[in-house]
Short mmCIF file of C-alpha atoms in Angstrom, two decimals:
data_model
loop_
_atom_site.label_atom_id
_atom_site.label_comp_id
_atom_site.label_asym_id
_atom_site.label_seq_id
_atom_site.Cartn_x
_atom_site.Cartn_y
_atom_site.Cartn_z
CA MET A 14 45.81 34.93 -30.23
CA PRO A 15 42.96 32.60 -31.28
CA PRO A 16 43.81 29.00 -32.23
CA PRO A 17 44.07 28.08 -35.91
CA PRO A 18 40.73 27.18 -37.54
CA ASN A 19 41.59 23.48 -37.86
CA THR A 20 42.49 23.30 -34.16
CA THR A 21 39.13 24.81 -33.25
CA ILE A 22 37.32 22.23 -35.36
CA VAL A 23 39.26 19.35 -33.71
CA MET A 24 38.58 20.71 -30.19
CA ASN A 25 34.86 21.06 -30.91
CA PHE A 26 34.74 17.57 -32.38
CA ARG A 27 36.43 16.11 -29.30
CA LEU A 28 34.01 17.96 -27.00
CA VAL A 29 31.01 16.65 -28.91
CA ALA A 30 32.46 13.11 -28.93
CA VAL A 31 33.11 13.12 -25.18
CA SER A 32 29.64 14.54 -24.45
CA PHE A 33 28.02 11.89 -26.65
CA PHE A 34 30.02 9.13 -24.94
CA VAL A 35 28.93 10.34 -21.47
CA LEU A 36 25.30 10.50 -22.54
CA LEU A 37 25.58 6.99 -24.00
CA LEU A 38 26.92 5.62 -20.73
CA VAL A 39 24.12 7.23 -18.76
CA ALA A 40 21.44 5.96 -21.14
CA MET A 41 22.72 2.40 -21.54
CA PRO A 42 20.31 -0.18 -20.03
CA GLY A 43 21.12 -3.62 -18.69
CA ARG A 44 23.58 -4.99 -16.24
CA GLY A 45 25.79 -1.91 -16.23
CA VAL A 46 23.02 -0.05 -14.39
CA ALA A 47 22.40 -2.97 -12.05
CA GLN A 48 25.91 -2.73 -10.62
CA GLU A 49 25.03 0.68 -9.18
CA LEU A 50 22.15 -0.75 -7.17
CA ASP A 51 22.27 -2.36 -3.76
CA VAL A 52 22.24 -6.07 -4.57
CA VAL A 53 20.32 -8.59 -2.47
CA ASP A 54 22.30 -11.70 -3.38
CA ILE A 55 19.82 -14.49 -2.71
CA GLY A 56 21.74 -16.88 -4.94
CA ALA A 57 24.68 -16.77 -2.52
CA VAL A 58 22.57 -17.85 0.49
CA PHE A 59 19.95 -20.00 -1.19
CA ASN A 60 21.25 -23.19 0.39
CA GLU A 61 22.42 -21.50 3.59
CA THR A 62 20.61 -21.01 6.89
CA ILE A 63 21.28 -17.76 8.75
CA PRO A 64 19.35 -17.80 12.07
CA LEU A 65 17.68 -14.69 13.46
CA ASN A 66 16.02 -13.88 16.77
CA LEU A 67 13.00 -11.62 16.51
CA SER A 68 14.47 -9.22 19.09
CA GLU A 69 17.28 -8.38 16.66
CA ILE A 70 14.86 -6.62 14.30
CA ALA A 71 11.89 -5.83 16.56
CA SER A 72 11.29 -3.94 19.80
CA GLY A 73 8.17 -5.80 20.87
CA ILE A 74 5.19 -7.91 19.92
CA GLU A 75 1.47 -7.93 20.69
CA TYR A 76 -1.53 -10.14 19.94
CA ILE A 77 -5.17 -9.25 19.24
CA PRO A 78 -7.75 -12.07 19.05
CA LEU A 79 -10.59 -11.04 16.73
CA GLU A 80 -14.20 -11.51 17.79
CA THR A 81 -16.33 -13.67 15.51
CA SER A 82 -20.08 -14.23 15.40
CA GLU A 83 -22.83 -15.40 13.05
CA THR A 84 -22.53 -12.11 11.20
CA CYS A 85 -18.73 -12.24 11.17
CA ILE A 86 -17.32 -15.60 10.09
CA LEU A 87 -13.74 -15.19 9.00
CA GLY A 88 -11.54 -17.47 6.96
CA SER A 89 -7.99 -16.71 5.95
CA VAL A 90 -7.13 -13.02 6.16
CA TYR A 91 -5.95 -11.80 2.76
CA ASN A 92 -5.14 -8.21 3.65
CA LEU A 93 -5.16 -6.10 6.78
CA ARG A 94 -4.65 -2.42 7.67
CA ILE A 95 -4.45 -0.68 11.02
CA HIS A 96 -5.13 3.03 11.52
CA GLY A 97 -5.60 4.57 14.95
CA ASP A 98 -8.10 2.43 16.88
CA ASN A 99 -9.37 0.59 13.81
CA ILE A 100 -8.48 -2.65 12.07
CA VAL A 101 -9.85 -3.20 8.56
CA LEU A 102 -9.30 -6.56 6.88
CA ILE A 103 -10.31 -8.67 3.90
CA SER A 104 -11.49 -12.24 4.42
CA ASN A 105 -13.47 -14.37 1.97
CA ARG A 106 -13.37 -11.40 -0.44
CA LYS A 107 -15.37 -9.27 2.04
CA VAL A 108 -14.30 -6.32 4.18
CA TYR A 109 -14.68 -6.19 7.97
CA LEU A 110 -14.07 -3.52 10.62
CA PHE A 111 -12.76 -4.23 14.14
CA ASN A 112 -11.34 -2.05 16.87
CA THR A 113 -7.83 -2.65 18.18
CA ASN A 114 -9.26 -4.61 21.12
CA GLY A 115 -10.49 -7.16 18.59
CA LYS A 116 -14.19 -6.31 18.91
CA PHE A 117 -16.18 -6.74 15.70
CA ILE A 118 -17.82 -3.46 14.65
CA ARG A 119 -19.42 -4.09 11.25
CA LYS A 120 -19.01 -5.40 7.75
CA LEU A 121 -18.12 -2.62 5.29
CA GLY A 122 -20.10 -2.72 2.07
CA ASP A 123 -21.83 -5.68 0.45
CA GLN A 124 -20.93 -8.11 -2.29
CA GLY A 125 -22.78 -7.59 -5.54
CA LYS A 126 -22.82 -5.60 -8.76
CA GLY A 127 -25.08 -2.78 -7.64
CA PRO A 128 -24.18 0.78 -6.64
CA GLY A 129 -21.75 0.79 -3.74
CA GLU A 130 -21.20 -2.98 -3.95
CA TYR A 131 -18.06 -4.91 -4.80
CA VAL A 132 -17.65 -8.37 -6.28
CA TRP A 133 -14.15 -9.24 -5.07
CA ALA A 134 -12.39 -7.04 -2.53
CA ARG A 135 -8.71 -7.35 -3.43
CA ASP A 136 -7.01 -4.55 -1.50
CA ILE A 137 -7.91 -1.86 1.04
CA GLN A 138 -6.50 1.49 2.04
CA ILE A 139 -7.68 3.52 5.02
CA HIS A 140 -8.06 7.21 4.20
CA PRO A 141 -5.38 9.34 5.94
CA ASN A 142 -8.15 11.11 7.88
CA GLY A 143 -9.13 7.75 9.40
CA GLU A 144 -12.81 8.24 8.57
CA SER A 145 -13.26 6.02 5.51
CA VAL A 146 -11.75 3.10 3.65
CA PHE A 147 -11.05 2.59 -0.07
CA ILE A 148 -11.86 -0.90 -1.37
CA LEU A 149 -10.29 -2.14 -4.61
CA ASP A 150 -12.70 -4.37 -6.52
CA ILE A 151 -10.66 -6.59 -8.83
CA THR A 152 -13.71 -7.90 -10.71
CA GLY A 153 -15.68 -4.67 -10.95
CA VAL A 154 -12.48 -2.77 -11.86
CA LYS A 155 -13.32 0.07 -9.51
CA ILE A 156 -12.52 1.65 -6.16
CA ILE A 157 -15.32 2.13 -3.63
CA GLU A 158 -15.06 4.54 -0.70
CA ILE A 159 -17.07 3.58 2.38
CA ALA A 160 -17.22 5.53 5.64
CA LEU A 161 -16.30 3.57 8.74
CA ASP A 162 -19.89 4.05 9.92
CA GLY A 163 -20.95 1.96 6.90
CA ARG A 164 -22.19 4.69 4.51
CA HIS A 165 -21.31 4.33 0.84
CA LEU A 166 -19.61 7.57 -0.19
CA ARG A 167 -18.71 7.04 -3.83
CA SER A 168 -17.54 4.62 -6.52
CA ILE A 169 -14.61 5.39 -8.84
CA LYS A 170 -14.47 3.49 -12.11
CA LEU A 171 -10.87 2.75 -13.04
CA PRO A 172 -9.70 4.23 -16.37
CA LYS A 173 -8.04 1.02 -17.54
CA LEU A 174 -9.58 -2.42 -17.97
CA GLN A 175 -6.59 -4.30 -16.62
CA MET A 176 -7.28 -6.31 -13.50
CA PRO A 177 -6.18 -4.18 -10.50
CA GLU A 178 -4.14 -6.14 -7.95
CA ASP A 179 -2.99 -3.58 -5.41
CA PHE A 180 -3.05 0.17 -4.91
CA LEU A 181 -1.86 3.11 -2.85
CA PHE A 182 -3.56 6.40 -1.93
CA SER A 183 -1.12 9.27 -1.45
CA ASN A 184 -1.51 13.06 -1.65
CA ASP A 185 -5.04 12.71 -3.07
CA HIS A 186 -3.81 10.47 -5.90
CA PHE A 187 -4.24 6.74 -6.50
CA TYR A 188 -1.44 4.49 -7.75
CA VAL A 189 -2.82 1.23 -9.13
CA LEU A 190 -0.79 -1.93 -9.73
CA CYS A 191 -2.20 -4.21 -12.43
CA GLY A 192 -1.53 -7.66 -13.82
CA ARG A 193 -3.04 -10.53 -15.81
CA GLY A 194 -3.90 -9.16 -19.20
CA GLY A 195 -3.42 -6.02 -21.24
CA SER A 196 0.10 -7.00 -22.24
CA SER A 197 0.60 -3.77 -24.15
CA GLU A 198 -0.13 -1.65 -21.10
CA ASN A 199 2.15 -0.39 -18.37
CA PHE A 200 1.34 -2.15 -15.17
CA VAL A 201 1.38 0.83 -12.78
CA TYR A 202 -0.63 3.97 -13.39
CA GLU A 203 -1.54 7.10 -11.46
CA MET A 204 -4.94 8.77 -11.33
CA ASP A 205 -6.32 11.73 -9.42
CA ASP A 206 -8.89 11.73 -6.63
CA GLN A 207 -11.75 11.65 -9.17
CA GLY A 208 -10.38 8.72 -11.15
CA VAL A 209 -8.92 10.69 -14.04
CA LEU A 210 -5.79 9.09 -15.49
CA VAL A 211 -2.71 11.23 -14.82
CA ARG A 212 0.11 9.09 -16.20
CA SER A 213 1.31 5.56 -16.77
CA LEU A 214 4.50 4.50 -15.03
CA ASN A 215 6.65 2.18 -17.12
CA ILE A 216 8.54 0.00 -14.63
CA THR A 217 11.49 -1.99 -15.99
CA CYS A 218 12.59 -5.40 -14.81
CA GLU A 219 16.34 -5.00 -14.37
CA ALA A 220 17.42 -8.56 -15.10
CA PHE A 221 15.59 -8.80 -18.40
CA GLY A 222 15.85 -5.14 -19.40
CA THR A 223 12.19 -5.05 -20.44
CA ALA A 224 9.06 -3.37 -19.12
CA LEU A 225 6.98 -5.46 -16.75
CA HIS A 226 3.51 -5.91 -18.20
CA GLY A 227 1.25 -8.86 -18.82
CA PHE A 228 2.66 -10.86 -15.90
CA PHE A 229 0.57 -12.03 -12.96
CA GLN A 230 1.49 -9.53 -10.25
CA GLU A 231 -0.55 -10.81 -7.27
CA THR A 232 0.49 -8.12 -4.76
CA GLY A 233 2.86 -5.23 -4.37
CA GLY A 234 4.74 -3.88 -1.40
CA PHE A 235 4.24 -0.11 -1.08
CA LEU A 236 6.17 1.95 1.46
CA LEU A 237 4.83 5.50 1.62
CA HIS A 238 6.94 8.58 2.32
CA ASP A 239 6.03 12.29 2.07
CA ASN A 240 6.68 12.86 -1.64
CA TYR A 241 7.51 9.40 -2.94
CA PHE A 242 6.97 5.71 -2.33
CA ASP A 243 9.02 2.55 -2.65
CA LEU A 244 7.53 -0.30 -4.63
CA ALA A 245 8.38 -4.00 -4.80
CA THR A 246 6.26 -6.41 -6.79
CA VAL A 247 6.01 -10.09 -7.51
CA TRP A 248 8.11 -11.28 -10.48
CA ASN A 249 10.14 -8.08 -10.60
CA ASP A 250 13.74 -8.31 -9.45
CA THR A 251 14.14 -4.54 -9.05
CA ILE A 252 12.72 -2.42 -6.23
CA PHE A 253 11.88 1.14 -7.26
CA ARG A 254 11.31 4.54 -5.73
CA ILE A 255 8.61 6.54 -7.49
CA HIS A 256 8.40 10.29 -6.89
CA SER A 257 5.27 12.45 -7.06
CA SER A 258 6.61 13.96 -10.29
CA GLY A 259 6.53 10.50 -11.91
CA ARG A 260 10.32 10.16 -11.83
CA LYS A 261 11.49 6.64 -11.01
CA GLU A 262 14.77 5.40 -9.62
CA ALA A 263 15.92 1.83 -9.04
CA LEU A 264 16.96 1.00 -5.47
CA TYR A 265 17.67 -2.72 -5.13
CA LEU A 266 18.40 -5.63 -7.41
CA VAL A 267 17.33 -9.07 -6.16
CA ASP A 268 19.89 -11.45 -7.65
CA TYR A 269 19.09 -15.18 -7.72
CA GLY A 270 22.27 -16.23 -9.44
CA LYS A 271 21.46 -19.36 -11.43
CA PHE A 272 17.90 -19.45 -10.07
CA LYS A 273 15.97 -17.43 -12.62
CA TYR A 274 12.34 -17.05 -13.51
CA PRO A 275 10.78 -17.19 -16.03
CA LEU A 276 12.60 -19.61 -18.31
CA ASP A 277 14.20 -17.97 -21.33
CA GLY A 278 11.69 -17.87 -24.16
CA ALA A 279 8.95 -19.55 -22.12
CA LYS A 280 5.46 -19.03 -23.51
CA GLY A 281 1.97 -20.23 -22.67
CA SER A 282 1.91 -23.30 -20.45
CA LEU A 283 5.72 -23.45 -20.47
CA VAL A 284 5.87 -20.33 -18.28
CA ASN A 285 5.08 -22.45 -15.19
CA GLN A 286 7.74 -25.01 -16.05
CA ALA A 287 10.22 -22.90 -14.10
CA MET A 288 8.69 -24.10 -10.85
CA LYS A 289 9.08 -27.73 -11.89
CA LYS A 290 12.68 -27.28 -12.98
CA GLY A 291 13.94 -25.53 -9.86
CA TYR A 292 14.06 -21.93 -11.02
CA ALA A 293 13.33 -19.30 -8.39
CA PHE A 294 11.14 -16.25 -8.24
CA GLN A 295 9.96 -14.02 -5.41
CA HIS A 296 6.38 -14.78 -4.51
CA TRP A 297 5.81 -12.03 -1.98
CA ARG A 298 7.79 -9.09 -0.70
CA ALA A 299 7.31 -6.44 1.96
CA ILE A 300 9.29 -3.30 2.56
CA SER A 301 9.82 -1.59 5.88
CA GLU A 302 11.92 1.43 6.75
CA ASN A 303 14.94 -0.69 7.68
CA TYR A 304 14.35 -4.14 6.19
CA LEU A 305 13.30 -6.02 3.07
CA PHE A 306 11.40 -9.28 3.58
CA ILE A 307 11.61 -11.51 0.51
CA HIS A 308 9.57 -14.67 0.19
CA SER A 309 11.13 -16.77 -2.54
CA GLN A 310 10.02 -19.99 -4.18
CA ASP A 311 11.99 -22.24 -6.48
CA GLY A 312 9.52 -25.04 -7.16
CA ARG A 313 11.01 -27.23 -4.45
CA ASP A 314 10.80 -25.07 -1.38
CA LEU A 315 9.93 -21.72 0.16
CA LYS A 316 12.63 -19.36 1.29
CA LEU A 317 12.53 -16.34 3.60
CA VAL A 318 15.32 -13.79 3.29
CA VAL A 319 15.63 -10.63 5.40
CA TYR A 320 17.84 -7.86 4.09
CA ASP A 321 19.06 -5.05 6.37
CA ARG A 322 18.79 -1.81 4.38
CA ASN A 323 21.22 0.04 6.65
CA LYS A 324 23.90 -2.64 6.91
CA LYS A 325 23.33 -3.57 3.25
CA LYS A 326 23.50 -7.28 3.87
CA ILE A 327 21.31 -10.35 4.29
CA ILE A 328 20.78 -11.01 8.01
CA HIS A 329 18.43 -13.99 7.74
CA SER A 330 17.98 -16.94 5.40
CA SER A 331 15.80 -19.93 6.16
CA ASN A 332 13.93 -22.78 4.55
CA ILE A 333 10.37 -22.05 5.62
CA ARG A 334 8.91 -25.53 5.31
CA ASP A 335 11.69 -27.22 7.27
CA GLU A 336 12.16 -24.80 10.16
CA LYS A 337 9.69 -23.74 12.83
CA ASN A 338 8.34 -20.21 12.50
CA GLY A 339 10.10 -19.63 9.22
CA GLY A 340 13.47 -19.73 10.93
CA ILE A 341 12.92 -16.43 12.79
CA GLN A 342 12.60 -17.40 16.43
CA ASN A 343 10.32 -15.40 18.72
CA ASN A 344 12.49 -14.94 21.80
CA PHE A 345 10.17 -12.32 23.31
CA ASP A 346 7.59 -14.72 24.74
CA GLY A 347 7.96 -18.06 22.98
CA GLY A 348 4.91 -17.51 20.78
CA PRO A 349 4.66 -17.90 17.00
CA GLY A 350 7.52 -16.28 15.12
CA VAL A 351 7.46 -14.73 11.67
CA ASN A 352 5.79 -17.44 9.64
CA MET A 353 5.45 -16.44 6.00
CA ILE A 354 2.91 -19.09 5.03
CA PRO A 355 0.03 -16.89 6.23
CA ALA A 356 1.30 -13.83 4.38
CA PHE A 357 1.95 -10.76 6.49
CA GLN A 358 1.31 -7.13 5.70
CA LYS A 359 3.20 -4.06 6.70
CA ASN A 360 1.67 -1.19 8.66
CA ASN A 361 3.16 2.11 7.49
CA GLY A 362 6.56 0.46 7.21
CA LYS A 363 6.93 0.35 10.99
CA ASP A 364 5.10 -2.82 11.96
CA LEU A 365 4.66 -6.26 10.48
CA VAL A 366 1.11 -7.52 10.78
CA GLN A 367 -0.03 -11.07 10.22
CA ALA A 368 -3.12 -13.08 11.08
CA HIS A 369 -2.89 -16.63 12.43
CA GLN A 370 -5.88 -18.94 12.50
CA ALA A 371 -6.74 -19.63 16.13
CA ILE A 372 -6.06 -23.36 15.97
CA HIS A 373 -2.65 -22.76 14.37
CA PHE A 374 -1.86 -20.08 16.92
CA ILE A 375 -2.80 -22.33 19.86
CA GLU A 376 -0.83 -25.32 18.59
CA THR A 377 2.29 -23.35 17.72
CA SER A 378 2.26 -21.34 20.94
CA ASN A 379 1.75 -24.39 23.18
CA GLU A 380 4.50 -26.27 21.36
CA ASN A 381 6.96 -23.39 21.74
CA LEU A 382 5.99 -22.67 25.34
CA SER A 383 6.55 -26.32 26.33
CA GLU A 384 10.07 -26.40 24.93
CA GLY A 385 11.48 -24.24 27.74
CA LYS A 386 13.40 -21.85 25.50
CA PRO A 387 15.11 -18.81 27.06
CA ILE A 388 12.59 -15.96 27.23
CA GLU A 389 13.56 -12.29 27.36
CA ASN A 390 10.29 -11.11 28.88
CA LYS A 391 8.67 -13.37 31.50
CA LYS A 392 5.64 -11.08 31.84
CA ALA A 393 5.03 -11.23 28.10
CA GLN A 394 5.16 -15.01 28.24
CA GLU A 395 2.58 -15.09 31.03
CA ASN A 396 0.32 -12.81 29.01
CA LEU A 397 0.69 -15.15 26.05
CA LYS A 398 -0.20 -18.19 28.17
CA GLN A 399 -3.31 -16.39 29.45
CA LEU A 400 -4.35 -15.46 25.92
CA VAL A 401 -3.91 -19.01 24.63
CA SER A 402 -5.98 -20.40 27.52
CA GLN A 403 -8.87 -18.10 26.58
CA LEU A 404 -8.94 -19.03 22.90
CA SER A 405 -11.06 -21.73 21.34
CA GLU A 406 -10.25 -23.64 18.19
CA ASP A 407 -12.92 -21.75 16.30
CA ASP A 408 -11.96 -20.07 13.09
CA ASN A 409 -11.25 -16.68 14.65
CA PRO A 410 -7.86 -15.26 13.66
CA VAL A 411 -5.32 -13.81 16.07
CA VAL A 412 -3.64 -10.66 14.74
CA GLN A 413 0.06 -10.55 15.54
CA ILE A 414 1.75 -7.15 15.42
CA ILE A 415 5.54 -7.06 15.37
CA HIS A 416 6.96 -3.62 16.13
CA LEU A 417 10.10 -3.24 14.04
CA LYS A 418 13.16 -1.33 15.16
#
């Protein structure tokens, strides 16, 4: 026997009400969503030191002194990529090619505004085939592809006029991270191999519940997988996973507790007041398969926090300016530890790569070696001593590669 008509109406109404309520919960933005994320609680350890030996997160370490000459005078290394037997880096806004023995091969491309030239090399990506490199020109708003033998292959004009800060090349598509200007634009967009815009990716800052655009991004941390990539950026307290379909999912929330940036309602020159008043923001982040490295600044100091993605907890916290080597001690050979002041880059999420100026490397290594700390690998220490003895105080960087577990 069917239910009375009124009963049917009530049942249908209840079903619709419940369905609407469920949809509302799923769609609601804000802190309710944040609770479902893995939280990196920096606020809880901001005044706490948690020591860490490099061997706890790494399996080994190696050093490569880079050759310099009159045609290759390097300053600070802004970005660096390693692929096979090649090292490509940016220094003084120019791009240089070395082999993994540190021998200088050639400069890639020239500075200028002509065909195949770049004004300001901001980021680099080595093509997956290992035969060419993409150079992101922040001033020319374009990507240039140059073969490793030095030939200019093509120039790709970017479809948006926002200043490009960082980018990723994956599955024949480019993903470009932008900042500084174009406040009505999304700050990440995807384009195909020919430079045609595919889609804009609206990334939301979890703490403020608003899209991130118009902020100064500086750099992004991309970790590439087969069909998606993880992305962490400056000023954004949420780390995302972006799939090839364009679908996005939030992974981590970086929680500073009372240390927040920017100040509520800050505009114009007041935006930078947060640094003077002790509010924190993350200045640089890198993602590896197993760890998050967060470089935080609160206007008074620099902080390095390491988060274990598997254990889901912070395993290191240190005050960078007050502790040698950023608080992460190199117990492999007594050489320089993970110092975040010269920013490091990741290499396919498996290695950390940083470049020390030779004079800094010599001074830090000699100081550590003379302290007689326990060393896990005596042979590695002898190799380090030999390397230091062969270096001069010239401005040639030493590339340090830390092989993560």
